[in-house]
Amino acid sequence: MELPIPDGFDVPHWIQRWDRMQERYNERRAERFAAIVSTLKAICPSARLVLDLGCGTGSLAMEILTAMPEVHVVGLDLDPSMLLLARRRLKAFGPRFVAMQVDLRDSSWPARLAAPADAAVSATALHWLSASELETLYAMVAGALRAGGLFLNGDHVAAECSSVQQAWQGQEEAAGHEDRVDKADTWEGFWTAYGKALGVDLRAMQKELFGPWRGVEEGMSLSWNFATLCRAGFAWADCFWRWGANAVYGGQTARRQA
Ligand SMILES: C[S@@+](CC[C@H](N)C(=O)[O-])C[C@H]1O[C@@H](n2cnc3c(N)ncnc32)[C@H](O)[C@@H]1O
């Protein structure tokens, strides 16, 4: 499904507005992207094919394509209004970026990949899934990776106990970062304005595509993620970066026995 682009539609403007809006809710977004890219380079320096799960407008894919000139990225997302911006943002990378409209909850997407991937990354997307959907996705990702393939997810990660979670929330509210990001849209404000510019009721379209929200806003804890990744087929799991309720964690599939 591809959305038509109206005459005069300003692609760079909407890409920039998306990034500003995301920064509003994720103060250390750039630092988290940098942690994903540096971990990918350190553990999989010769990666050629990387999947970006819930790629949105291609913000993380762009960092990877820029930092790793040999890499091709397949960006997977269900929302055609996001893929529209990702395709245009990453046009200069030619065939090194391919956008695929998939529902990550649907078990058929790994079969659509041309080859096993060296790595899969994701940013601020997987907390949109329920815990059981995430568990199923981890197994799909493990199956879509080659032996020794790496998975890295930068997302909301809950504290191991509710008092720590509440303390983090209090600290975040006190810091007031959301209100300090100059001229950034709110989440709802972005979709309303972007939909108007595209001439599409994006909220209605998303309701239809995604169904009711079943995600876990605060994310699952690191211990849950580690255990679930190992059950899903990863040989080990670890955390590579953390700032309160935000973390980059992941795992590697077993290397093939000689
Ligand atoms: C908050 S955005 C983050 C986008 C991008 N990774 C970034 O950091 O800018 C979450 C993305 O996950 C995508 N997403 C959520 N659930 C999905 C699903 N079940 N299948 C595919 N994409 C999904 C959404 O469409 C959206 O583009």
Short mmCIF file of N, CA and C in Angstrom, two decimals, residues 66-238:
data_model
loop_
_atom_site.label_atom_id
_atom_site.label_comp_id
_atom_site.label_asym_id
_atom_site.label_seq_id
_atom_site.Cartn_x
_atom_site.Cartn_y
_atom_site.Cartn_z
N THR A 66 24.98 5.57 6.93
CA THR A 66 26.06 6.56 6.87
C THR A 66 27.33 6.02 7.53
N ALA A 67 27.15 5.34 8.66
CA ALA A 67 28.33 4.88 9.42
C ALA A 67 28.95 3.61 8.85
N MET A 68 28.15 2.81 8.13
CA MET A 68 28.64 1.52 7.65
C MET A 68 28.38 1.41 6.14
N PRO A 69 29.32 1.87 5.33
CA PRO A 69 29.07 2.00 3.88
C PRO A 69 28.82 0.69 3.15
N GLU A 70 29.15 -0.46 3.77
CA GLU A 70 28.91 -1.75 3.09
C GLU A 70 27.51 -2.28 3.37
N VAL A 71 26.81 -1.66 4.32
CA VAL A 71 25.54 -2.24 4.79
C VAL A 71 24.35 -1.86 3.90
N HIS A 72 23.47 -2.84 3.70
CA HIS A 72 22.15 -2.60 3.12
C HIS A 72 21.14 -2.71 4.27
N VAL A 73 20.15 -1.84 4.28
CA VAL A 73 19.13 -1.90 5.34
C VAL A 73 17.77 -2.20 4.71
N VAL A 74 17.06 -3.14 5.31
CA VAL A 74 15.64 -3.33 4.97
C VAL A 74 14.84 -2.74 6.12
N GLY A 75 14.06 -1.72 5.83
CA GLY A 75 13.23 -1.06 6.84
C GLY A 75 11.84 -1.66 6.82
N LEU A 76 11.41 -2.18 7.98
CA LEU A 76 10.10 -2.84 8.07
C LEU A 76 9.17 -1.98 8.91
N ASP A 77 8.02 -1.68 8.38
CA ASP A 77 7.04 -0.89 9.15
C ASP A 77 5.66 -1.16 8.55
N LEU A 78 4.66 -1.02 9.40
CA LEU A 78 3.28 -1.26 8.93
C LEU A 78 2.63 0.02 8.38
N ASP A 79 3.15 1.16 8.80
CA ASP A 79 2.46 2.43 8.49
C ASP A 79 2.98 3.02 7.16
N PRO A 80 2.13 3.06 6.12
CA PRO A 80 2.61 3.57 4.83
C PRO A 80 2.99 5.05 4.88
N SER A 81 2.43 5.80 5.84
CA SER A 81 2.78 7.23 5.90
C SER A 81 4.19 7.42 6.46
N MET A 82 4.68 6.43 7.23
CA MET A 82 6.07 6.45 7.72
C MET A 82 7.02 6.00 6.61
N LEU A 83 6.63 4.92 5.91
CA LEU A 83 7.50 4.38 4.86
C LEU A 83 7.67 5.38 3.72
N LEU A 84 6.63 6.16 3.49
CA LEU A 84 6.69 7.20 2.45
C LEU A 84 7.85 8.17 2.75
N LEU A 85 7.97 8.57 4.01
CA LEU A 85 9.05 9.50 4.37
C LEU A 85 10.40 8.78 4.39
N ALA A 86 10.41 7.52 4.86
CA ALA A 86 11.68 6.76 4.91
C ALA A 86 12.26 6.60 3.50
N ARG A 87 11.41 6.23 2.54
CA ARG A 87 11.89 6.03 1.16
C ARG A 87 12.51 7.31 0.61
N ARG A 88 11.87 8.43 0.90
CA ARG A 88 12.39 9.69 0.36
C ARG A 88 13.63 10.16 1.10
N ARG A 89 13.63 10.00 2.43
CA ARG A 89 14.80 10.42 3.21
C ARG A 89 16.06 9.67 2.73
N LEU A 90 15.87 8.36 2.39
CA LEU A 90 17.02 7.50 2.13
C LEU A 90 17.25 7.23 0.63
N LYS A 91 16.59 8.03 -0.20
CA LYS A 91 16.68 7.85 -1.66
C LYS A 91 18.14 7.91 -2.14
N ALA A 92 18.94 8.79 -1.52
CA ALA A 92 20.32 8.98 -1.95
C ALA A 92 21.16 7.71 -1.76
N PHE A 93 20.70 6.79 -0.90
CA PHE A 93 21.46 5.54 -0.69
C PHE A 93 21.12 4.48 -1.74
N GLY A 94 20.23 4.82 -2.67
CA GLY A 94 19.89 3.91 -3.77
C GLY A 94 19.41 2.56 -3.26
N PRO A 95 19.94 1.46 -3.85
CA PRO A 95 19.45 0.12 -3.47
C PRO A 95 19.89 -0.31 -2.08
N ARG A 96 20.70 0.52 -1.41
CA ARG A 96 21.13 0.13 -0.05
C ARG A 96 19.99 0.24 0.97
N PHE A 97 18.90 0.89 0.59
CA PHE A 97 17.74 0.92 1.49
C PHE A 97 16.50 0.42 0.76
N VAL A 98 15.83 -0.54 1.37
CA VAL A 98 14.56 -1.04 0.83
C VAL A 98 13.52 -0.95 1.95
N ALA A 99 12.36 -0.39 1.65
CA ALA A 99 11.28 -0.31 2.64
C ALA A 99 10.27 -1.41 2.36
N MET A 100 9.84 -2.09 3.40
CA MET A 100 8.84 -3.16 3.24
C MET A 100 7.70 -2.91 4.20
N GLN A 101 6.48 -2.93 3.69
CA GLN A 101 5.34 -2.78 4.59
C GLN A 101 5.00 -4.13 5.18
N VAL A 102 5.27 -4.31 6.46
CA VAL A 102 4.93 -5.58 7.12
C VAL A 102 4.36 -5.30 8.50
N ASP A 103 3.55 -6.22 8.96
CA ASP A 103 3.11 -6.21 10.35
C ASP A 103 4.06 -7.13 11.11
N LEU A 104 4.80 -6.58 12.04
CA LEU A 104 5.79 -7.38 12.78
C LEU A 104 5.13 -8.49 13.59
N ARG A 105 3.82 -8.41 13.78
CA ARG A 105 3.10 -9.44 14.55
C ARG A 105 2.70 -10.61 13.66
N ASP A 106 2.92 -10.44 12.35
CA ASP A 106 2.50 -11.45 11.38
C ASP A 106 3.70 -12.34 11.05
N SER A 107 3.56 -13.63 11.25
CA SER A 107 4.72 -14.53 11.14
C SER A 107 5.22 -14.71 9.71
N SER A 108 4.54 -14.09 8.72
CA SER A 108 4.95 -14.34 7.33
C SER A 108 6.09 -13.44 6.86
N TRP A 109 6.43 -12.36 7.62
CA TRP A 109 7.42 -11.42 7.06
C TRP A 109 8.82 -11.99 6.88
N PRO A 110 9.33 -12.87 7.79
CA PRO A 110 10.71 -13.34 7.55
C PRO A 110 10.87 -14.04 6.20
N ALA A 111 9.81 -14.71 5.73
CA ALA A 111 9.89 -15.43 4.45
C ALA A 111 10.02 -14.47 3.27
N ARG A 112 9.69 -13.20 3.48
CA ARG A 112 9.79 -12.22 2.39
C ARG A 112 11.21 -11.67 2.23
N LEU A 113 12.11 -12.00 3.16
CA LEU A 113 13.49 -11.50 3.07
C LEU A 113 14.27 -12.37 2.09
N ALA A 114 15.14 -11.73 1.30
CA ALA A 114 15.87 -12.48 0.28
C ALA A 114 16.96 -13.36 0.88
N ALA A 115 17.48 -12.99 2.06
CA ALA A 115 18.60 -13.73 2.66
C ALA A 115 18.55 -13.54 4.17
N PRO A 116 19.20 -14.44 4.93
CA PRO A 116 19.28 -14.21 6.38
C PRO A 116 20.05 -12.91 6.64
N ALA A 117 19.62 -12.17 7.64
CA ALA A 117 20.26 -10.87 7.93
C ALA A 117 21.41 -11.06 8.92
N ASP A 118 22.37 -10.13 8.87
CA ASP A 118 23.49 -10.15 9.81
C ASP A 118 23.07 -9.54 11.15
N ALA A 119 22.11 -8.63 11.09
CA ALA A 119 21.68 -7.97 12.33
C ALA A 119 20.26 -7.42 12.14
N ALA A 120 19.59 -7.24 13.26
CA ALA A 120 18.29 -6.55 13.28
C ALA A 120 18.36 -5.51 14.38
N VAL A 121 17.92 -4.30 14.06
CA VAL A 121 17.90 -3.22 15.05
C VAL A 121 16.48 -2.68 15.15
N SER A 122 16.23 -1.92 16.19
CA SER A 122 14.92 -1.29 16.33
C SER A 122 15.04 -0.13 17.30
N ALA A 123 14.20 0.89 17.11
CA ALA A 123 14.20 2.04 18.03
C ALA A 123 12.77 2.47 18.31
N THR A 124 12.42 2.53 19.57
CA THR A 124 11.13 3.06 20.06
C THR A 124 9.93 2.44 19.35
N ALA A 125 10.03 1.19 18.98
CA ALA A 125 8.93 0.58 18.23
C ALA A 125 8.36 -0.66 18.92
N LEU A 126 9.20 -1.46 19.56
CA LEU A 126 8.71 -2.77 19.99
C LEU A 126 7.84 -2.73 21.23
N HIS A 127 7.83 -1.58 21.95
CA HIS A 127 6.89 -1.48 23.09
C HIS A 127 5.45 -1.33 22.58
N TRP A 128 5.28 -1.22 21.25
CA TRP A 128 3.93 -1.19 20.67
C TRP A 128 3.31 -2.59 20.69
N LEU A 129 4.14 -3.62 20.96
CA LEU A 129 3.63 -5.00 20.98
C LEU A 129 3.32 -5.43 22.41
N SER A 130 2.40 -6.36 22.55
CA SER A 130 2.14 -6.94 23.88
C SER A 130 3.32 -7.84 24.22
N ALA A 131 3.42 -8.24 25.50
CA ALA A 131 4.53 -9.09 25.92
C ALA A 131 4.55 -10.39 25.11
N SER A 132 3.37 -10.98 24.89
CA SER A 132 3.39 -12.27 24.16
C SER A 132 3.72 -12.05 22.68
N GLU A 133 3.28 -10.92 22.11
CA GLU A 133 3.65 -10.63 20.71
C GLU A 133 5.16 -10.40 20.60
N LEU A 134 5.73 -9.74 21.62
CA LEU A 134 7.17 -9.47 21.60
C LEU A 134 7.95 -10.78 21.69
N GLU A 135 7.46 -11.67 22.53
CA GLU A 135 8.13 -12.97 22.68
C GLU A 135 8.12 -13.72 21.33
N THR A 136 6.98 -13.68 20.65
CA THR A 136 6.89 -14.34 19.34
C THR A 136 7.81 -13.66 18.33
N LEU A 137 7.86 -12.31 18.40
CA LEU A 137 8.72 -11.57 17.47
C LEU A 137 10.19 -11.94 17.70
N TYR A 138 10.62 -12.06 18.95
CA TYR A 138 12.02 -12.41 19.20
C TYR A 138 12.39 -13.73 18.50
N ALA A 139 11.48 -14.69 18.53
CA ALA A 139 11.76 -15.97 17.86
C ALA A 139 11.82 -15.77 16.34
N MET A 140 10.94 -14.89 15.81
CA MET A 140 10.98 -14.63 14.36
C MET A 140 12.29 -13.95 13.99
N VAL A 141 12.74 -13.02 14.84
CA VAL A 141 13.98 -12.30 14.55
C VAL A 141 15.16 -13.28 14.60
N ALA A 142 15.18 -14.13 15.63
CA ALA A 142 16.27 -15.12 15.74
C ALA A 142 16.30 -15.98 14.47
N GLY A 143 15.12 -16.32 13.96
CA GLY A 143 15.04 -17.16 12.75
C GLY A 143 15.43 -16.41 11.49
N ALA A 144 15.30 -15.08 11.51
CA ALA A 144 15.61 -14.28 10.32
C ALA A 144 17.10 -13.91 10.26
N LEU A 145 17.84 -14.20 11.35
CA LEU A 145 19.27 -13.85 11.40
C LEU A 145 20.13 -15.05 11.03
N ARG A 146 21.30 -14.78 10.48
CA ARG A 146 22.27 -15.86 10.24
C ARG A 146 22.85 -16.30 11.58
N ALA A 147 23.61 -17.41 11.57
CA ALA A 147 24.30 -17.83 12.80
C ALA A 147 25.25 -16.71 13.21
N GLY A 148 25.25 -16.35 14.49
CA GLY A 148 26.10 -15.25 14.97
C GLY A 148 25.51 -13.88 14.68
N GLY A 149 24.22 -13.84 14.29
CA GLY A 149 23.56 -12.56 13.98
C GLY A 149 23.19 -11.81 15.26
N LEU A 150 23.15 -10.49 15.15
CA LEU A 150 22.97 -9.62 16.33
C LEU A 150 21.62 -8.92 16.29
N PHE A 151 20.98 -8.84 17.45
CA PHE A 151 19.73 -8.07 17.59
C PHE A 151 19.98 -6.96 18.61
N LEU A 152 19.61 -5.73 18.26
CA LEU A 152 19.77 -4.59 19.17
C LEU A 152 18.49 -3.79 19.20
N ASN A 153 17.96 -3.57 20.39
CA ASN A 153 16.72 -2.80 20.50
C ASN A 153 16.91 -1.63 21.46
N GLY A 154 16.63 -0.43 20.96
CA GLY A 154 16.66 0.77 21.82
C GLY A 154 15.22 1.17 22.09
N ASP A 155 14.79 1.04 23.34
CA ASP A 155 13.35 1.26 23.59
C ASP A 155 13.12 1.53 25.07
N HIS A 156 11.85 1.71 25.40
CA HIS A 156 11.47 1.85 26.80
C HIS A 156 11.73 0.51 27.49
N VAL A 157 12.33 0.57 28.66
CA VAL A 157 12.60 -0.64 29.43
C VAL A 157 12.19 -0.35 30.86
N ALA A 158 11.30 -1.17 31.38
CA ALA A 158 10.79 -0.92 32.73
C ALA A 158 11.83 -1.26 33.79
N ALA A 159 11.69 -0.61 34.93
CA ALA A 159 12.53 -0.95 36.08
C ALA A 159 12.12 -2.33 36.59
N GLU A 160 12.97 -2.92 37.39
CA GLU A 160 12.66 -4.25 37.94
C GLU A 160 11.64 -4.14 39.08
N CYS A 161 11.47 -2.94 39.65
CA CYS A 161 10.45 -2.80 40.71
C CYS A 161 9.73 -1.47 40.56
N SER A 162 8.46 -1.44 41.01
CA SER A 162 7.60 -0.29 40.71
C SER A 162 8.08 1.00 41.39
N SER A 163 8.76 0.91 42.55
CA SER A 163 9.19 2.16 43.20
C SER A 163 10.28 2.84 42.37
N VAL A 164 11.14 2.04 41.75
CA VAL A 164 12.18 2.63 40.89
C VAL A 164 11.51 3.26 39.66
N GLN A 165 10.54 2.55 39.11
CA GLN A 165 9.82 3.08 37.94
C GLN A 165 9.18 4.43 38.28
N GLN A 166 8.54 4.49 39.43
CA GLN A 166 7.89 5.75 39.84
C GLN A 166 8.92 6.86 40.04
N ALA A 167 10.08 6.50 40.61
CA ALA A 167 11.13 7.51 40.82
C ALA A 167 11.60 8.06 39.49
N TRP A 168 11.80 7.19 38.50
CA TRP A 168 12.23 7.64 37.17
C TRP A 168 11.20 8.57 36.56
N GLN A 169 9.94 8.17 36.69
CA GLN A 169 8.85 8.97 36.12
C GLN A 169 8.84 10.37 36.75
N GLY A 170 9.00 10.39 38.07
CA GLY A 170 9.03 11.66 38.80
C GLY A 170 10.18 12.52 38.35
N GLN A 171 11.34 11.90 38.17
CA GLN A 171 12.52 12.65 37.73
C GLN A 171 12.29 13.24 36.34
N GLU A 172 11.68 12.43 35.47
CA GLU A 172 11.43 12.89 34.10
C GLU A 172 10.47 14.08 34.10
N GLU A 173 9.39 13.95 34.90
CA GLU A 173 8.41 15.04 34.97
C GLU A 173 9.05 16.30 35.53
N ALA A 174 9.90 16.13 36.57
CA ALA A 174 10.54 17.29 37.20
C ALA A 174 11.49 17.97 36.21
N ALA A 175 12.17 17.16 35.38
CA ALA A 175 13.13 17.73 34.43
C ALA A 175 12.39 18.54 33.35
N GLY A 176 11.14 18.16 33.06
CA GLY A 176 10.29 18.93 32.13
C GLY A 176 10.84 19.01 30.72
N HIS A 177 11.57 17.97 30.29
CA HIS A 177 12.18 18.01 28.96
C HIS A 177 11.14 18.20 27.85
N GLU A 178 9.99 17.50 27.98
CA GLU A 178 8.95 17.57 26.94
C GLU A 178 8.58 19.00 26.59
N ASP A 179 8.55 19.87 27.61
CA ASP A 179 8.11 21.25 27.37
C ASP A 179 9.25 22.16 26.93
N ARG A 180 10.47 21.65 27.03
CA ARG A 180 11.60 22.50 26.67
C ARG A 180 12.01 22.36 25.20
N VAL A 181 11.46 21.36 24.51
CA VAL A 181 11.85 21.19 23.11
C VAL A 181 11.06 22.18 22.27
N ASP A 182 11.79 23.18 21.84
CA ASP A 182 11.17 24.32 21.18
C ASP A 182 10.42 23.92 19.91
N LYS A 183 9.19 24.35 19.81
CA LYS A 183 8.37 24.20 18.60
C LYS A 183 8.20 22.75 18.14
N ALA A 184 8.35 21.77 19.04
CA ALA A 184 8.14 20.38 18.64
C ALA A 184 6.66 20.04 18.78
N ASP A 185 6.14 19.25 17.83
CA ASP A 185 4.75 18.79 17.91
C ASP A 185 4.58 17.84 19.08
N THR A 186 3.36 17.75 19.57
CA THR A 186 3.01 16.62 20.44
C THR A 186 2.76 15.43 19.51
N TRP A 187 2.64 14.24 20.09
CA TRP A 187 2.35 13.03 19.29
C TRP A 187 1.08 13.23 18.49
N GLU A 188 -0.02 13.59 19.15
CA GLU A 188 -1.31 13.77 18.47
C GLU A 188 -1.23 14.92 17.47
N GLY A 189 -0.56 16.00 17.89
CA GLY A 189 -0.44 17.19 17.03
C GLY A 189 0.27 16.85 15.73
N PHE A 190 1.31 16.01 15.82
CA PHE A 190 2.04 15.62 14.60
C PHE A 190 1.11 14.90 13.64
N TRP A 191 0.38 13.89 14.15
CA TRP A 191 -0.46 13.07 13.25
C TRP A 191 -1.57 13.90 12.63
N THR A 192 -2.13 14.82 13.41
CA THR A 192 -3.21 15.65 12.86
C THR A 192 -2.66 16.52 11.72
N ALA A 193 -1.51 17.17 11.98
CA ALA A 193 -0.95 18.09 10.97
C ALA A 193 -0.44 17.31 9.75
N TYR A 194 0.22 16.20 10.01
CA TYR A 194 0.80 15.41 8.91
C TYR A 194 -0.33 14.81 8.04
N GLY A 195 -1.37 14.33 8.69
CA GLY A 195 -2.51 13.78 7.95
C GLY A 195 -3.16 14.85 7.08
N LYS A 196 -3.26 16.04 7.63
CA LYS A 196 -3.87 17.15 6.88
C LYS A 196 -3.03 17.46 5.63
N ALA A 197 -1.71 17.46 5.82
CA ALA A 197 -0.81 17.76 4.68
C ALA A 197 -0.90 16.66 3.61
N LEU A 198 -1.12 15.41 4.05
CA LEU A 198 -1.21 14.30 3.09
C LEU A 198 -2.63 14.15 2.52
N GLY A 199 -3.59 14.78 3.20
CA GLY A 199 -4.99 14.63 2.79
C GLY A 199 -5.55 13.26 3.16
N VAL A 200 -5.05 12.69 4.27
CA VAL A 200 -5.49 11.35 4.71
C VAL A 200 -5.82 11.43 6.20
N ASP A 201 -6.88 10.75 6.62
CA ASP A 201 -7.15 10.65 8.06
C ASP A 201 -6.24 9.55 8.60
N LEU A 202 -5.04 9.95 9.01
CA LEU A 202 -4.04 8.95 9.40
C LEU A 202 -4.45 8.19 10.65
N ARG A 203 -5.10 8.86 11.59
CA ARG A 203 -5.49 8.16 12.82
C ARG A 203 -6.49 7.05 12.52
N ALA A 204 -7.42 7.31 11.59
CA ALA A 204 -8.40 6.28 11.21
C ALA A 204 -7.68 5.14 10.49
N MET A 205 -6.76 5.49 9.60
CA MET A 205 -6.01 4.47 8.84
C MET A 205 -5.21 3.59 9.80
N GLN A 206 -4.57 4.23 10.78
CA GLN A 206 -3.74 3.47 11.73
C GLN A 206 -4.61 2.55 12.60
N LYS A 207 -5.80 3.05 12.97
CA LYS A 207 -6.70 2.24 13.79
C LYS A 207 -7.04 0.94 13.05
N GLU A 208 -7.29 1.12 11.77
CA GLU A 208 -7.62 -0.02 10.90
C GLU A 208 -6.44 -0.99 10.78
N LEU A 209 -5.24 -0.43 10.55
CA LEU A 209 -4.06 -1.27 10.31
C LEU A 209 -3.56 -1.96 11.58
N PHE A 210 -3.51 -1.19 12.68
CA PHE A 210 -2.88 -1.70 13.90
C PHE A 210 -3.86 -2.38 14.85
N GLY A 211 -5.14 -2.03 14.75
CA GLY A 211 -6.12 -2.56 15.70
C GLY A 211 -5.94 -1.89 17.06
N PRO A 212 -6.60 -2.42 18.09
CA PRO A 212 -6.50 -1.78 19.40
C PRO A 212 -5.09 -1.87 19.97
N TRP A 213 -4.70 -0.85 20.73
CA TRP A 213 -3.36 -0.79 21.35
C TRP A 213 -3.20 -1.94 22.35
N ARG A 214 -2.18 -2.75 22.15
CA ARG A 214 -1.91 -3.84 23.09
C ARG A 214 -0.50 -3.74 23.65
N GLY A 215 0.13 -2.60 23.38
CA GLY A 215 1.53 -2.44 23.76
C GLY A 215 1.73 -2.25 25.26
N VAL A 216 3.00 -2.13 25.63
CA VAL A 216 3.38 -1.93 27.03
C VAL A 216 4.19 -0.63 27.07
N GLU A 217 3.52 0.48 27.42
CA GLU A 217 4.13 1.80 27.28
C GLU A 217 5.49 1.89 27.99
N GLU A 218 5.59 1.32 29.19
CA GLU A 218 6.86 1.44 29.93
C GLU A 218 7.86 0.37 29.51
N GLY A 219 7.47 -0.51 28.60
CA GLY A 219 8.37 -1.59 28.16
C GLY A 219 8.44 -2.70 29.19
N MET A 220 9.10 -3.78 28.81
CA MET A 220 9.33 -4.89 29.74
C MET A 220 10.68 -4.69 30.40
N SER A 221 10.91 -5.36 31.53
CA SER A 221 12.18 -5.16 32.24
C SER A 221 13.34 -5.83 31.49
N LEU A 222 14.53 -5.43 31.84
CA LEU A 222 15.71 -6.05 31.20
C LEU A 222 15.76 -7.54 31.51
N SER A 223 15.45 -7.92 32.77
CA SER A 223 15.55 -9.35 33.10
C SER A 223 14.53 -10.15 32.27
N TRP A 224 13.34 -9.59 32.06
CA TRP A 224 12.35 -10.27 31.22
C TRP A 224 12.89 -10.39 29.79
N ASN A 225 13.45 -9.30 29.27
CA ASN A 225 13.96 -9.32 27.90
C ASN A 225 15.10 -10.32 27.73
N PHE A 226 16.01 -10.35 28.71
CA PHE A 226 17.14 -11.29 28.60
C PHE A 226 16.64 -12.74 28.56
N ALA A 227 15.75 -13.06 29.52
CA ALA A 227 15.26 -14.44 29.60
C ALA A 227 14.48 -14.80 28.33
N THR A 228 13.67 -13.84 27.84
CA THR A 228 12.83 -14.12 26.67
C THR A 228 13.68 -14.27 25.41
N LEU A 229 14.72 -13.44 25.29
CA LEU A 229 15.61 -13.55 24.12
C LEU A 229 16.30 -14.92 24.13
N CYS A 230 16.76 -15.34 25.28
CA CYS A 230 17.47 -16.64 25.35
C CYS A 230 16.52 -17.79 25.05
N ARG A 231 15.28 -17.69 25.53
CA ARG A 231 14.28 -18.73 25.20
C ARG A 231 13.96 -18.73 23.71
N ALA A 232 14.06 -17.54 23.09
CA ALA A 232 13.66 -17.41 21.68
C ALA A 232 14.76 -17.85 20.71
N GLY A 233 15.93 -18.19 21.23
CA GLY A 233 16.97 -18.70 20.33
C GLY A 233 18.26 -17.90 20.32
N PHE A 234 18.37 -16.88 21.17
CA PHE A 234 19.62 -16.13 21.25
C PHE A 234 20.54 -16.83 22.25
N ALA A 235 21.85 -16.83 21.94
CA ALA A 235 22.81 -17.53 22.79
C ALA A 235 23.08 -16.75 24.07
N TRP A 236 23.04 -15.45 23.98
CA TRP A 236 23.21 -14.60 25.15
C TRP A 236 22.46 -13.28 24.92
N ALA A 237 22.25 -12.55 26.01
CA ALA A 237 21.60 -11.23 25.91
C ALA A 237 22.29 -10.30 26.89
N ASP A 238 22.33 -9.01 26.55
CA ASP A 238 23.02 -8.06 27.42
C ASP A 238 22.46 -6.66 27.18
#
